Each structure stands twice: as C-alpha cells, then as structure tokens.
Amino acid sequence: MSRKKRTTVWKDVTLLTMVGDYGLIDDGAIAVTAGRIVWLGRAADLPTTYAEAHVISCGGNFMTPGLIDCHTHLVYGGSRVAEFEKRLTGVSYADIAREGGGILSTVRATRATDEDMLYFLAEKRLAQLQKSGVTTVEIKSGYGLDLENEMKMLRVARKLGQGPSMDVVTTFLGAHALPPEFNGDSEGYMDYVCGDMLAAVAQENLADAVDAFCEDIAFSRDQVERLFVKARELGLPVKLHAEQLSDSGGAKLAAKYGALSADHLEYLDEDGVRQMAAASMVAVLLPGAFYTLRDDHQPPVDLFRKHGVPMAVASDSNPGSSPVLSLSLMINMASTLFRLTPQEALAGVTRNAARALGLDDRGVLAVGRKADFALWDIRHPAELAYQVGGNPCVGVVKDGKVVF
Ligand code: DI6
Ligand code: FE
C-alpha cells in the first residue's frame, strides 16, 4: 500500500498544539499515518505528497490533543450518596472516615462486587469521561485493601484499556486506607502492602506506578517511605496523595524518591514546592475534590509558577470526594476555583498530565506523537475554560480513528 492511501488529513480546523503556550495554528491541517501524526501546519502549506490522502473536514472546529485524566479512582462498587447528604448537614469528610464510612464503605462494596460487574460499572463511567475529550486515563486501585481485591481492581483497570478507544495507565494504591481486619495495626498492614501485595502486583505486571495516601487519617511519612523503598527496588515509579487535608510533609518525601507527581497539595508550603521543582515533579491539582469537600485552602498556584513546577489538572473521579465524570468541567473549575489561566488549565489536562504519567508520546500535537485528538465546538481557546456544564466536545479521535 502506498503512503498516500494510508494517510488521513484532517482539515478545516484550528489546531491548539499545546507546544509552547496554546501553539495555535489557524486554518490548520494535520496528517496521520498508522495512528501517528506525520505532518501538521497551515493547510496552505500541506506538502503535495499528501494531495491524494483521505481528507476529513473538521467543520471549522478546534482540535486539541486528546485529554489525559492523570488521577482517577474509577473502578469501585457501591454508592456514597448517603454520605454526600450527611456532609451537607455539616459532618466532615475526615469525621465520616474516622467513623468507618468514607473510603472503607467503598471498600466493603468493592469487595462484594465481582470482576465483571466492576468492569461494567467502570466502563459506563469511562464512556462519560470520553465524551469530554479524554483518550488516556489513569486508574488507581485502593478499594480492595487485600491481595485478592486489589488485584481484582487492577485487572479490571487493565482490561478497560484493552479496547480501541481509551488508553489506561494503572496505579497500585494499596496504601489508601487501613482495612478493618488490621484495625489498630497500620504497621502490620504496611508490611503486607510492601511485602506480599506489592510483590504479586509487580509479578503480574498489573501496575504502572505506586501511590499512597499520606495523611493523619491514612498513612504516615515513615510508612509511605517504606513503600517507596520497595517500589524503587521493583523499578516502579511512585506518586503520592499529599497535603490534601493537612501539611504532612508528603510532597517532600515524594521528591526524595523522584516521584512523577504529588497530587492535591492544598496545604503545601514553599519549601515543599522548591523540593518538587528540584525533583522535576508535576503538581496534580484536583479541583473536583476541592469543590466537593467545600475546601477553602487554595493550592499554592503562585508558588508553582514562581518555581517552575508544571501543573496538571485531573478529575480524581471517585465516589466520595470527587464524583466527577467530565474533564472539561475540571478545566473550568481549575480556572474559576484555582485561578489557573485557561491556557494553564488546558496544559494541565494535556502536556502536563502526560508528564505526570511519565508518557512522552502524547499530550501535544507534534510530528511523531500519537494521533489522539479532541474536537471542540468553540471559536476561542478560552471558551474551554469559560463554559460550565455544557459539552463543547464534538468528536474524539484515538490512534487516528474516530471513537466518539
Ligand atoms: N484522596 C481522595 O480524594 C480520594 N482518595 C484520597 O486519598 C478519595 C477517595 C474516597 O473518598 O473514596
Ligand atoms: Fe485521589
């Protein structure tokens, strides 16, 4: 087959390449062969080699890289709607967790749900996320909290990534909460997580990274450090839920272990930001959790800018603190709640999200990168941050094929 036959050219489009700032190209065109970008630029400059390629018109819409949701807990059983109603009466998220609700109520429900049902439920959530332009999603375990159920969650996550329409990156979050059978023995549970559980997960290649929840209501710095040492021995990259509800020194520990990212970070101080910068980490901001928990402690966005820490933005999609199924809504919330510029917010779900997952083959539109695109019915790039609740996404292309 000749190259012409195998190439598709997308035209009548404004490209937001996300190289540099927006990297806007008016009257653009983008050529794709075998799922990769082979050329892009002004349509008027399209090389004659592509003259006979298959052409698809984008109808004057905007195109961005496919969005990347770099922090989710999408696989789970049960519902936390009763807890939502309880929090509306003034009971805090941490109080509910201490009373054995919260994450532990989802653990009970997830253990009681079989693999097929977990897959079915998560696939529906993934289909919603896809409609907001997402082509790559990270999914964490952390609602199993024993060997069998953590493996079950990770197998479901892996399977969700086997279809043609979404890439899934998996993260082992065994250190999410203390399960009831280890009540009062968090050291013993950490032995289990760092020993049998991590070994089995690594053995079956079920996780691309290791995460933990470093917080008063979860695990201490010292406990997380033990886990990071083990992850390093196994060659697995680490990341951390840090400084979400208090300053526990989690991000600094993550920096010491060369983590890909620290996530949440509402209570991070300047020294922590400096250490993240020195370790080339990404700050993952989660406005959906901030909003849902009615938090009022802003992550230190100015300090991230000052020290050059790239900011990613993710949904944190989970049944408790962030029941969010739209990444484009997170672009809006990152701007409105955290005052990211619309351009920073879009970089947060593309270029910087790729970096938070250690992926260098996506997140920008450039020659050689994956042909993962989202198409938007907008006429100005800031509209992506401006709209609330509608869905400006009119198409999703994955590996060069239209999937939505
Ligand atoms: N922080 C979060 O926001 C999620 N996990 C975590 O460590 C919440 C998970 C949940 O409430 O179910
Ligand atoms: Fe989370």
Coordinates of N, CA and C in Angstrom, one line a residue, residues 7 20 22 34 50 61 94 104 119 125 139 170 176 180 183 208 219 223 234 238 240 257 304 324 329 336 353 367 377:
T7 N -2.8 7.5 4.5 CA -2.7 8.7 5.3 C -4.1 9.4 5.3
G20 N 4.6 24.9 23.5 CA 4.8 26.3 23.9 C 3.6 26.7 24.8
Y22 N -0.5 28.0 23.8 CA -1.5 27.2 23.1 C -1.0 26.6 21.8
A34 N -0.9 5.5 10.2 CA -0.7 4.4 11.2 C -0.8 4.9 12.7
Y50 N 0.8 14.7 0.1 CA -0.5 14.3 0.8 C -1.7 14.7 -0.1
N61 N -14.1 23.6 13.5 CA -13.9 23.4 14.9 C -12.5 23.5 15.4
A94 N -13.4 13.9 57.0 CA -12.5 13.2 57.9 C -13.3 12.5 59.0
L104 N -13.7 3.4 53.5 CA -14.0 2.0 53.9 C -15.4 1.5 53.5
Y119 N -16.3 -4.2 36.1 CA -15.9 -3.7 34.7 C -17.1 -3.0 34.1
R125 N -18.7 4.7 33.4 CA -18.0 6.0 33.8 C -17.0 6.4 32.8
I139 N -6.0 5.0 36.3 CA -7.0 4.4 37.3 C -6.2 3.7 38.4
T170 N -2.3 2.2 35.0 CA -2.8 1.7 36.2 C -1.8 2.0 37.4
H176 N -4.1 3.1 50.7 CA -5.1 4.1 50.6 C -5.8 4.4 52.0
P180 N -10.4 -2.9 57.8 CA -10.9 -3.3 59.2 C -10.2 -4.4 59.8
N183 N -7.4 -3.3 62.0 CA -7.7 -2.2 62.9 C -6.7 -2.0 64.0
D208 N 1.4 0.3 36.7 CA 2.5 1.1 36.1 C 3.2 2.0 37.1
F219 N -1.8 7.2 56.1 CA -0.5 6.7 56.4 C 0.5 7.8 56.7
Q223 N 5.8 5.4 57.0 CA 5.2 4.3 56.4 C 5.2 4.4 54.9
L234 N 11.7 -2.6 42.9 CA 11.0 -3.3 41.9 C 10.9 -2.5 40.5
V238 N 6.9 6.2 41.5 CA 5.9 6.5 42.6 C 5.3 7.8 42.4
L240 N 2.2 10.4 44.9 CA 1.6 10.5 46.3 C 0.4 11.4 46.4
Y257 N 12.1 10.6 46.6 CA 12.1 9.4 45.8 C 11.9 9.6 44.3
F304 N 3.9 27.5 42.5 CA 4.2 26.6 41.4 C 4.7 27.4 40.2
V324 N -16.9 13.0 39.9 CA -16.8 13.9 38.7 C -16.6 13.0 37.4
L329 N -15.1 19.9 32.5 CA -15.6 20.7 33.7 C -14.4 21.0 34.6
T336 N -11.7 28.7 37.6 CA -12.5 29.5 38.4 C -12.1 29.4 39.9
A353 N -0.3 16.6 32.0 CA -0.9 15.4 32.5 C -0.1 14.2 32.0
V367 N 4.7 16.2 15.3 CA 5.1 15.0 14.4 C 5.7 13.9 15.3
D377 N -16.4 22.5 19.6 CA -17.2 23.5 19.0 C -17.1 24.8 19.8

